[in-house]
PDB file of C-alpha atoms and ligand atoms in Angstrom:
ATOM      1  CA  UNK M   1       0.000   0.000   0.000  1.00  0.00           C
ATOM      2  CA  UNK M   2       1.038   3.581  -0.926  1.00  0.00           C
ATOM      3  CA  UNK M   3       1.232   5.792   1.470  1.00  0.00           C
ATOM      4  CA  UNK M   4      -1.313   9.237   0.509  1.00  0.00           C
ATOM      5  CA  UNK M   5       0.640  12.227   0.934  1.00  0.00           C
ATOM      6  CA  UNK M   6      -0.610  15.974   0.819  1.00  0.00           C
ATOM      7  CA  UNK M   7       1.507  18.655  -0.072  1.00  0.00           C
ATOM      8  CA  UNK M   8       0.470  22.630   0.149  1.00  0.00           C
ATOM      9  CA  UNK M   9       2.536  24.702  -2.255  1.00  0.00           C
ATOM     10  CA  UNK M  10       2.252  28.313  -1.153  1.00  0.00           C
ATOM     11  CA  UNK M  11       4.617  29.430  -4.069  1.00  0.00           C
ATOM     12  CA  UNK M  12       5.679  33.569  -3.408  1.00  0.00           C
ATOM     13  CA  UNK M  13       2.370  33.546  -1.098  1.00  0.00           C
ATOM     14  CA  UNK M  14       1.736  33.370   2.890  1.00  0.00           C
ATOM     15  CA  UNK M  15       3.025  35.312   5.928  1.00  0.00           C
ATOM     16  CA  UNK M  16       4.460  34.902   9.209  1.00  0.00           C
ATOM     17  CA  UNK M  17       1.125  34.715  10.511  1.00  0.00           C
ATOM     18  CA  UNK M  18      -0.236  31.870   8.754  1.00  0.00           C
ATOM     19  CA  UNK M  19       2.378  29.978   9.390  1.00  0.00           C
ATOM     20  CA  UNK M  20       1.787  30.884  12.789  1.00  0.00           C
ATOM     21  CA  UNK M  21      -2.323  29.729  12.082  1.00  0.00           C
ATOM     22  CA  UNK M  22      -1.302  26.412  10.586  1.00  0.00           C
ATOM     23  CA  UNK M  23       0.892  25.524  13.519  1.00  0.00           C
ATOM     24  CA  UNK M  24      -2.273  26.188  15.626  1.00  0.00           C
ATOM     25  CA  UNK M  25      -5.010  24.201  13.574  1.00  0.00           C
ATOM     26  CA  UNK M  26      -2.457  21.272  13.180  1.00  0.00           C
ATOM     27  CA  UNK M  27      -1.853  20.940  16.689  1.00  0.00           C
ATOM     28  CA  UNK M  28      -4.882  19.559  18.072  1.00  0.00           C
ATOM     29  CA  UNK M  29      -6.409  18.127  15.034  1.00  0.00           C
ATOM     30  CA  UNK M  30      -7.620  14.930  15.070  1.00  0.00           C
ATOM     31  CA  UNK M  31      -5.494  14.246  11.546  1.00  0.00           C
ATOM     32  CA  UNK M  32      -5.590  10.835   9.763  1.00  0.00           C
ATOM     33  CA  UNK M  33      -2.323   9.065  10.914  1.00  0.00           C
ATOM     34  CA  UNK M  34      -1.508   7.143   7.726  1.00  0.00           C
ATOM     35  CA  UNK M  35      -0.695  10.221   5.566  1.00  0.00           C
ATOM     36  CA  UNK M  36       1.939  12.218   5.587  1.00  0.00           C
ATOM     37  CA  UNK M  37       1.351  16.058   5.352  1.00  0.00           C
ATOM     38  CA  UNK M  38       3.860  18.720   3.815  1.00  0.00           C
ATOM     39  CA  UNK M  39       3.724  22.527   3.741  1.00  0.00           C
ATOM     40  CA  UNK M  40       6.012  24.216   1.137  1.00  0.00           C
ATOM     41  CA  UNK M  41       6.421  27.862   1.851  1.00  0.00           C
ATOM     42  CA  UNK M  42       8.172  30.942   0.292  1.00  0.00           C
ATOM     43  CA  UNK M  43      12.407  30.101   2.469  1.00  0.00           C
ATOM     44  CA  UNK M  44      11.684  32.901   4.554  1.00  0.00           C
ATOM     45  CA  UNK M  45       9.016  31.207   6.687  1.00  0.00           C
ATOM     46  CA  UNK M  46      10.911  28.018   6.657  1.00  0.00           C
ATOM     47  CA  UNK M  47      12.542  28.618  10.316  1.00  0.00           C
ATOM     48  CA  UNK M  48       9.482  30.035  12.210  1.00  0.00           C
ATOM     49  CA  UNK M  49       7.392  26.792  10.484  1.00  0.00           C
ATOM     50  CA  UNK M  50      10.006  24.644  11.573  1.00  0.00           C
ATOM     51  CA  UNK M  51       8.988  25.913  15.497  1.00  0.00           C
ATOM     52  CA  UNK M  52       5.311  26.412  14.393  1.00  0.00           C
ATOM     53  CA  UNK M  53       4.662  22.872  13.433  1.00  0.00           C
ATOM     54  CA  UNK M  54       7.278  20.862  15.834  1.00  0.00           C
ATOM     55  CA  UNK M  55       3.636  19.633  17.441  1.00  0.00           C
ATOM     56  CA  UNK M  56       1.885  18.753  14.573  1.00  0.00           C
ATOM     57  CA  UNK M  57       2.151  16.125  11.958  1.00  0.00           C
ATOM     58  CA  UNK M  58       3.495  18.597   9.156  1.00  0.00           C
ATOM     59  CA  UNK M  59       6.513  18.186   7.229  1.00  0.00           C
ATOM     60  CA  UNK M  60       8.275  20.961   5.244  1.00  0.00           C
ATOM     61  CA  UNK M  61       9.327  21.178   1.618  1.00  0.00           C
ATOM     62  CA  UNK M  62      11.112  23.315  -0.877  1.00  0.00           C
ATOM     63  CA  UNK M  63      10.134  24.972  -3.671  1.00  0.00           C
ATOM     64  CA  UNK M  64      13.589  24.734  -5.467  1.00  0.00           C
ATOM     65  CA  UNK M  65      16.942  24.521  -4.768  1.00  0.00           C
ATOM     66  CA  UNK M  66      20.308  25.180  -6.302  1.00  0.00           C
ATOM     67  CA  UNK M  67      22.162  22.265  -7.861  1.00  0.00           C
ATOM     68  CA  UNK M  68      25.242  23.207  -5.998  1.00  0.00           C
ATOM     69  CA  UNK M  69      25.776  22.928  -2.209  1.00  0.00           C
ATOM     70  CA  UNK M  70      27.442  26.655  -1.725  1.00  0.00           C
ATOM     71  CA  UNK M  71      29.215  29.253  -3.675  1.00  0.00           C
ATOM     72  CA  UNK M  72      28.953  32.657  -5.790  1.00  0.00           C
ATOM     73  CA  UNK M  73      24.941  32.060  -6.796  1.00  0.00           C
ATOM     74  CA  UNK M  74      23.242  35.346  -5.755  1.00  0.00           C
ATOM     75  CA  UNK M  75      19.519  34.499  -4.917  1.00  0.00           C
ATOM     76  CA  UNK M  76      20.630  31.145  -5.101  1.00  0.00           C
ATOM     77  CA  UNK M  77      19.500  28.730  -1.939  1.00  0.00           C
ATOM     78  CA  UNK M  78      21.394  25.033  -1.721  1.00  0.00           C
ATOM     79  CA  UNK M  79      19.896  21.756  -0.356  1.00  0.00           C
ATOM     80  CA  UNK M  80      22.370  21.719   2.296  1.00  0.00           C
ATOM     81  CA  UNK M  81      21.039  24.900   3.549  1.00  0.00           C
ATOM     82  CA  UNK M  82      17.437  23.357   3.477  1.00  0.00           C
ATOM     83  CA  UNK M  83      18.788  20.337   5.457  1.00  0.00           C
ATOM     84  CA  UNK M  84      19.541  22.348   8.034  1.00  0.00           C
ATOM     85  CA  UNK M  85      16.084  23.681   8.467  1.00  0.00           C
ATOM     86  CA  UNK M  86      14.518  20.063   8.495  1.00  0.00           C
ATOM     87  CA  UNK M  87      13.157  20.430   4.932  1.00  0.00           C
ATOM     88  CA  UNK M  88      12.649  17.008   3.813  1.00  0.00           C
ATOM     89  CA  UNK M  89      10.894  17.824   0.398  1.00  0.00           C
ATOM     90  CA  UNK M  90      11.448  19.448  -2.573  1.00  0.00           C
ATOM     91  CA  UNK M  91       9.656  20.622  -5.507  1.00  0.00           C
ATOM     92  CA  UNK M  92      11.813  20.428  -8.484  1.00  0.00           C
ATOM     93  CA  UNK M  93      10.370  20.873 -12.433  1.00  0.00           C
ATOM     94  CA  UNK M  94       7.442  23.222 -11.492  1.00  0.00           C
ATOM     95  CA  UNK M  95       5.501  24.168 -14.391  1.00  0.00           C
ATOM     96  CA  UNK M  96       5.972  28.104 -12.819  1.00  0.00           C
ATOM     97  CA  UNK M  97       9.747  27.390 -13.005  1.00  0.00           C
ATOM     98  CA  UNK M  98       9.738  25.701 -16.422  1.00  0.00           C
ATOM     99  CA  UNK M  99       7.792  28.505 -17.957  1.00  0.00           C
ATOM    100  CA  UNK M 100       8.582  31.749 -16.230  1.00  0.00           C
ATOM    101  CA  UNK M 101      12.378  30.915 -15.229  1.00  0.00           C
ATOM    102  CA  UNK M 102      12.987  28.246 -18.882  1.00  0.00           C
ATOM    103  CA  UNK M 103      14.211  25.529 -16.397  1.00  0.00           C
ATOM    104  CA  UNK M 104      15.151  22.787 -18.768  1.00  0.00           C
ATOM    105  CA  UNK M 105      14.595  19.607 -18.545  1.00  0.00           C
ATOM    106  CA  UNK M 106      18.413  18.959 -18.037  1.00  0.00           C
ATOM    107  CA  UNK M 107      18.029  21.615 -15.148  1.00  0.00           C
ATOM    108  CA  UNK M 108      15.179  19.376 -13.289  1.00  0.00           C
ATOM    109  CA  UNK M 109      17.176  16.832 -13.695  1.00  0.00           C
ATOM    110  CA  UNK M 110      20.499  18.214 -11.816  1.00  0.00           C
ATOM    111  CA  UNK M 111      18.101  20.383  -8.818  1.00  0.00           C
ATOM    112  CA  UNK M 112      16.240  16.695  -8.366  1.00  0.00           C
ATOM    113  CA  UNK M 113      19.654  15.211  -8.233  1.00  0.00           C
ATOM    114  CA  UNK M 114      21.219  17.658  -5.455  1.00  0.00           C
ATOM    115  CA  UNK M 115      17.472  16.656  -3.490  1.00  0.00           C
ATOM    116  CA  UNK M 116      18.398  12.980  -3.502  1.00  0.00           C
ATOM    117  CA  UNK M 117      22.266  14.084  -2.951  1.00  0.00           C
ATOM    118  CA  UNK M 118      21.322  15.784   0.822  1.00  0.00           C
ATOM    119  CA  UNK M 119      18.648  13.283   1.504  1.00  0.00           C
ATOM    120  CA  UNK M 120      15.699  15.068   0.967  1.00  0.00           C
ATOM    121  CA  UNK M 121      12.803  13.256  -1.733  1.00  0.00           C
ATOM    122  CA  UNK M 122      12.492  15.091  -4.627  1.00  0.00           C
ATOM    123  CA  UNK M 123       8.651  15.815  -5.781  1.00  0.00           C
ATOM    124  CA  UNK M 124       9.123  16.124  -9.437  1.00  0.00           C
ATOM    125  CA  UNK M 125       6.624  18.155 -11.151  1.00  0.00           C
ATOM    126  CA  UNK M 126       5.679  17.289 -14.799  1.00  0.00           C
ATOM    127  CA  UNK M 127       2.669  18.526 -16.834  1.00  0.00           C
ATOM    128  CA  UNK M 128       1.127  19.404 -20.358  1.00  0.00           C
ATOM    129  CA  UNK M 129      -0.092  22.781 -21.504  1.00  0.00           C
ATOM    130  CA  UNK M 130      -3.413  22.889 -22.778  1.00  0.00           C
ATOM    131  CA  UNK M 131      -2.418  23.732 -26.436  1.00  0.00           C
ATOM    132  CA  UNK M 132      -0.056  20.084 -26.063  1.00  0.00           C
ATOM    133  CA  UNK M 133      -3.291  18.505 -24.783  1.00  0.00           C
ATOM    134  CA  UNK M 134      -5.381  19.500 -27.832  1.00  0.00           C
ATOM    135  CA  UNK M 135      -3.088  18.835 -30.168  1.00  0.00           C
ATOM    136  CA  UNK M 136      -2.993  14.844 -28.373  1.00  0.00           C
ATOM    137  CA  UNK M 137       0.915  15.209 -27.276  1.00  0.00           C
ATOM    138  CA  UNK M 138      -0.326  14.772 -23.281  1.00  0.00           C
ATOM    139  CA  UNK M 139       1.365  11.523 -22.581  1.00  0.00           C
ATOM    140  CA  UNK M 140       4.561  12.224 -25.122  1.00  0.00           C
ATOM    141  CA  UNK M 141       5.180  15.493 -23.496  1.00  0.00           C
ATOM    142  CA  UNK M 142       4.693  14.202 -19.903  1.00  0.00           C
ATOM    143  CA  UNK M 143       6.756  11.385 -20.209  1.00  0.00           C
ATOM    144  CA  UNK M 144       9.410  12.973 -21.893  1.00  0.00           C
ATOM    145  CA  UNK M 145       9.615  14.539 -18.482  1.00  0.00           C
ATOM    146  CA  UNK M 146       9.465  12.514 -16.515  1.00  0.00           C
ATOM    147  CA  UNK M 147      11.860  10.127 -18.532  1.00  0.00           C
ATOM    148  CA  UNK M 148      14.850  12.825 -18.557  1.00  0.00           C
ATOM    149  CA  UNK M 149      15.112  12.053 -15.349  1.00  0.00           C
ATOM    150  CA  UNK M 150      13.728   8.533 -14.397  1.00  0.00           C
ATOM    151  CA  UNK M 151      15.943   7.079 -17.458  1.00  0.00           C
ATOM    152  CA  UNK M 152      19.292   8.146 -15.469  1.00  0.00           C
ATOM    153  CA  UNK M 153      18.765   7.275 -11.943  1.00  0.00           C
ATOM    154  CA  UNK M 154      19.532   4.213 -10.115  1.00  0.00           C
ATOM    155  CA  UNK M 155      17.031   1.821  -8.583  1.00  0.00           C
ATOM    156  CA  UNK M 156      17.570   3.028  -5.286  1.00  0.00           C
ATOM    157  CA  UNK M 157      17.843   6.748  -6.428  1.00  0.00           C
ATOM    158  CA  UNK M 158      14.271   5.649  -8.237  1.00  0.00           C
ATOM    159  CA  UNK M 159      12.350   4.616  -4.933  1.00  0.00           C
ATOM    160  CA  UNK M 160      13.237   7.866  -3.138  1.00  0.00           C
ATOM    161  CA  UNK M 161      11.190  10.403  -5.977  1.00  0.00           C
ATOM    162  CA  UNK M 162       7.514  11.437  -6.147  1.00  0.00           C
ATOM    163  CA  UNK M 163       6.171  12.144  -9.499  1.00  0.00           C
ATOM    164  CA  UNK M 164       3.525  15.065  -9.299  1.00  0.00           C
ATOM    165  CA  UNK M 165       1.719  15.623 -12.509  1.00  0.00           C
ATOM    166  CA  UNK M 166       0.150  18.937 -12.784  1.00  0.00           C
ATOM    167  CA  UNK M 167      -1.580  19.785 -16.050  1.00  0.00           C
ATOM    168  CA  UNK M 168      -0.278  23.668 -16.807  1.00  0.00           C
ATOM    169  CA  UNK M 169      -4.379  24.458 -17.719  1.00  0.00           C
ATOM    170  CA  UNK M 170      -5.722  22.934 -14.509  1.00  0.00           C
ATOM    171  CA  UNK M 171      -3.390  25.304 -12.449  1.00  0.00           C
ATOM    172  CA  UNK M 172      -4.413  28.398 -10.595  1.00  0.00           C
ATOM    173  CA  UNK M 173      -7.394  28.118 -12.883  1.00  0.00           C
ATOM    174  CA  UNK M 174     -10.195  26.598 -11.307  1.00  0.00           C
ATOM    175  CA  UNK M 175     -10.479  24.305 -14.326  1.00  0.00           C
ATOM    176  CA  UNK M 176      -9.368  20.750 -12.500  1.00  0.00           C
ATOM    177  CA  UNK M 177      -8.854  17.636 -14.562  1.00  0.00           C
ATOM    178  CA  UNK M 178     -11.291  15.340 -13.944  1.00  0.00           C
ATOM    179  CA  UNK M 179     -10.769  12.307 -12.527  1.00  0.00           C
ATOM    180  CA  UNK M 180     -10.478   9.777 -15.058  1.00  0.00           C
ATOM    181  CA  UNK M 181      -8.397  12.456 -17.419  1.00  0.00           C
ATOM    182  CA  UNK M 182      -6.147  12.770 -13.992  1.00  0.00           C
ATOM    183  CA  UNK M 183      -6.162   8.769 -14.083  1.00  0.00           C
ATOM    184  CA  UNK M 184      -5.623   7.740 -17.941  1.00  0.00           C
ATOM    185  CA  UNK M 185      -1.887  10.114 -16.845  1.00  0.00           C
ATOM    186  CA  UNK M 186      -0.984   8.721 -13.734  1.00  0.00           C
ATOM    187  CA  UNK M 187      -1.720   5.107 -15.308  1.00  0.00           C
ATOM    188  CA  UNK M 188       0.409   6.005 -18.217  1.00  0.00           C
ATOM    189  CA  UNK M 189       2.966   7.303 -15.546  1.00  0.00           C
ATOM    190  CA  UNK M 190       2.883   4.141 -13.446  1.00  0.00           C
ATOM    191  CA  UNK M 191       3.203   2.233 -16.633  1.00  0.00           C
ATOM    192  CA  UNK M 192       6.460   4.122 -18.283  1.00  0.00           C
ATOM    193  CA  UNK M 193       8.161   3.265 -14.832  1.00  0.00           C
ATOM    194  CA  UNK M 194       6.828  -0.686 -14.705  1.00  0.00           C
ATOM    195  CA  UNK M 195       9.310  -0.618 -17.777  1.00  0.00           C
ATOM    196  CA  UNK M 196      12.066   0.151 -15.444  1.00  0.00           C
ATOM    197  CA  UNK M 197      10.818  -2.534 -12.576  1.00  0.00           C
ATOM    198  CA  UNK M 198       7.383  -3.242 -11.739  1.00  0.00           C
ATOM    199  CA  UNK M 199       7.731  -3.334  -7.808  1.00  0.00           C
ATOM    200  CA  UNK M 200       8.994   0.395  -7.478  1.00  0.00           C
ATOM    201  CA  UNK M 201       6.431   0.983 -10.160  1.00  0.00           C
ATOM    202  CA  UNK M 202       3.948   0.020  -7.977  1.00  0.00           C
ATOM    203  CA  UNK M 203       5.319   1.513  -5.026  1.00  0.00           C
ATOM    204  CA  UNK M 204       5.697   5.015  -6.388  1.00  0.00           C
ATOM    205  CA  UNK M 205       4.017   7.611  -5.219  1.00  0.00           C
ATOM    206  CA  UNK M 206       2.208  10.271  -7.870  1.00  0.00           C
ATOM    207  CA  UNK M 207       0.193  13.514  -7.030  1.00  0.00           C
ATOM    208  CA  UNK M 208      -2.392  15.187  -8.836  1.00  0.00           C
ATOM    209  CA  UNK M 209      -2.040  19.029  -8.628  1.00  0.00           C
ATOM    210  CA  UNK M 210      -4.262  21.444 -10.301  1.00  0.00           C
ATOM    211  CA  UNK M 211      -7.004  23.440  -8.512  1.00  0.00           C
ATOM    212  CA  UNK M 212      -7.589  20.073  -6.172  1.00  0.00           C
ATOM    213  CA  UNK M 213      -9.891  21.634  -3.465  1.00  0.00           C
ATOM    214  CA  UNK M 214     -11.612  20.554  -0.142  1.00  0.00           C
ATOM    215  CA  UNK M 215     -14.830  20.004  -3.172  1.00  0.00           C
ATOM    216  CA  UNK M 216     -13.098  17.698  -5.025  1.00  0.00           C
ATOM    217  CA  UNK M 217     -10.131  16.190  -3.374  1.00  0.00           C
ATOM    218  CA  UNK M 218     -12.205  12.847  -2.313  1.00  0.00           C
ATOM    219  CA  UNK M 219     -12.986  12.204  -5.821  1.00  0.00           C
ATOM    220  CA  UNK M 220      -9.272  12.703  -7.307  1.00  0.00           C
ATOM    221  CA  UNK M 221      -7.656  10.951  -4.662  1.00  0.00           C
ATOM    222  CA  UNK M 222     -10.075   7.459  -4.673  1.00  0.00           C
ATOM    223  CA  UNK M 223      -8.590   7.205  -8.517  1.00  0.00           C
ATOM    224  CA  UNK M 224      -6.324   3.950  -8.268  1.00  0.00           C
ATOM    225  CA  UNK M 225      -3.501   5.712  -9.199  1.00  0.00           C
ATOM    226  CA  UNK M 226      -3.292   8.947  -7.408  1.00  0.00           C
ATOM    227  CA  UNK M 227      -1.388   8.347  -4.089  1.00  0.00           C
ATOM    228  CA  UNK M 228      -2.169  12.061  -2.732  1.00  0.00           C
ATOM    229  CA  UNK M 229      -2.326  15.833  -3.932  1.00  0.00           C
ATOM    230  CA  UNK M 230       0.021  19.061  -5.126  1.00  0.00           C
ATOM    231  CA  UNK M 231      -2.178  21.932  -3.496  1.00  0.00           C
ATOM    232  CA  UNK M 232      -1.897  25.199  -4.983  1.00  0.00           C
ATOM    233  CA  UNK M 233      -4.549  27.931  -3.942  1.00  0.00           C
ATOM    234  CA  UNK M 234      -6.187  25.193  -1.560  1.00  0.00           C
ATOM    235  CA  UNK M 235      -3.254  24.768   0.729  1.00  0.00           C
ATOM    236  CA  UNK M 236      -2.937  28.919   1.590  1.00  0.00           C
ATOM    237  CA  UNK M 237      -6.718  28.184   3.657  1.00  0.00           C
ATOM    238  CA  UNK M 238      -6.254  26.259   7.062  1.00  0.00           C
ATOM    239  CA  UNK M 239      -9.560  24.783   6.844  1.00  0.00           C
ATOM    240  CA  UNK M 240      -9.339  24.322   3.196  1.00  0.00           C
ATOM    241  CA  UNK M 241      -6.102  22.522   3.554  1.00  0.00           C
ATOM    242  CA  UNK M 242      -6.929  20.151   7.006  1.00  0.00           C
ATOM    243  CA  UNK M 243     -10.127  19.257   4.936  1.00  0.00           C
ATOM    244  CA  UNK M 244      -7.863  17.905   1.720  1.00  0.00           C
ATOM    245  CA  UNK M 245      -5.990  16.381   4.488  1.00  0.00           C
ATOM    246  CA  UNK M 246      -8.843  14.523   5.729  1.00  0.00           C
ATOM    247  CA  UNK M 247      -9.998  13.459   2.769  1.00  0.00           C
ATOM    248  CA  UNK M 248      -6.403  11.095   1.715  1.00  0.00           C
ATOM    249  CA  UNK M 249      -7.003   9.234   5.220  1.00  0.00           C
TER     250      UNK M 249
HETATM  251  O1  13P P   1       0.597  24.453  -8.994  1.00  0.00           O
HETATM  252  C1  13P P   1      -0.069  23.894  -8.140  1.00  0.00           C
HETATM  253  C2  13P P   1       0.582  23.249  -7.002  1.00  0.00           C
HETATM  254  O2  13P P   1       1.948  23.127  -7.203  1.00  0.00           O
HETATM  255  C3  13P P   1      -1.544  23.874  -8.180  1.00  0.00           C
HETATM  256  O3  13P P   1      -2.002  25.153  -7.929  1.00  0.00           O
HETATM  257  P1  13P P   1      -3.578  25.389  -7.728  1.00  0.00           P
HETATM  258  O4  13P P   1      -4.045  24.353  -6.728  1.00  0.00           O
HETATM  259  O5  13P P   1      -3.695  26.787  -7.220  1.00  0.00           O
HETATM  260  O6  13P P   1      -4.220  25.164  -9.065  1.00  0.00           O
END
């Protein structure tokens, strides 16, 4: 069995007071205890969440990180640094990175690789646009992502990344896939990476992310193939957020 995992990417959003609010709501929640539960804030708040959520079942991730561990990279934040602050996820390939920052493919590839170097799991986020749907290039596009990277990593390397896929029309738009689009993917995903071996196939963990809301989180996550959820807008809402978190237990 898959463990479901949530994950609330604030991207440049939040404060110091909702981190403050999530602590609080976390705390005495009666949370499921067979998911695990990660908040990704802007790397300011990562310090005061660390302290915020030490009582409550949260985890912390990363929206990026550098390839290299230190050096002259203004604006530039390593996963050693993130280690430091307990960060034990990271987003790497967002579609917001690939598009307004051209991260390549080749890029994804080395940021997911200095995740895995420090010990933190990777969440690797692949995804069509809408004009790549239309024109029928979904699966080509999105496994050409996720095979840049899959292709070159060892077994072991293999086990330790989560595959989020996160149509680029369903984000930030309201417009969510619907389940059995979200499915026919994450099958295809599942499939690609049976060709590699089919027990870490089916152990691997994929996400749906794309306007997934308290509404219609149930429904996404009781697809066979979608392990948990990449929470956009969602995941800035306490409520909003514990409810999506309900809803994987
Ligand atoms: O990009 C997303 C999460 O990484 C999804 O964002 P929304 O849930 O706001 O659509």
């Amino acid at each position: 069995m898959r463990r479901p995992l949530i994950a609330g990417n604030w991207k440049m959003n939040g404060s110091a007071a909702l981190v403050e609010a999530f602590g609080k709501v976390f705390a005495d929640a009666k949370l499921p205890a067979d998911v695990d539960m990660v908040v990704i804030p802007p790397f300011p708040y990562l310090d005061a969440a660390r302290h915020a959520f030490s009582n409550t079942p949260l985890r912390l991730g990363a929206q990026t990180l550098n390839p290299l561990h230190s050096g002259a990279h203004t604006g530039e934040v390593s996963g050693r640094m993130l280690k430091e602050f307990d960060v034990a996820y990271a987003l790497v390939g967002h579609s917001e990175r690939r598009q307004l920052y051209r991260e390549t493919d080749e890029q994804v590839f080395e940021r997911l690789m200095a995740a895995l170097e420090v010990g933190m799991s990777p969440i690797l986020c692949v995804g069509e646009t809408l004009e790549e749907r239309d024109a029928g290039h979904t699966m080509d596009v999105v496994l050409r992502q996720v095979g840049h990277v899959m292709a070159r990593l060892e077994a072991a390397q293999r086990c330790e990344v989560i595959i989020a896929y996160e149509p680029v029309w369903a984000i930030g738009t309201g417009r969510t896939a619907t389940p059995e689009q979200a499915q026919d993917v994450m099958a295809g995903i599942r499939a690609y990476q049976a060709s590699f071996d089919t027990s870490l196939a089916e152990q691997l963990r994929l996400l749906y992310g794309g306007s997934m809301n308290a509404n219609n989180a149930a429904e996404l996550l009781a697809q066979p193939d979608i392990d948990g959820g990449l929470v956009g807008g969602a995941s800035l809402k306490t409520d909003d957020f514990y409810a999506i978190c309900q809803s994987a237990g």
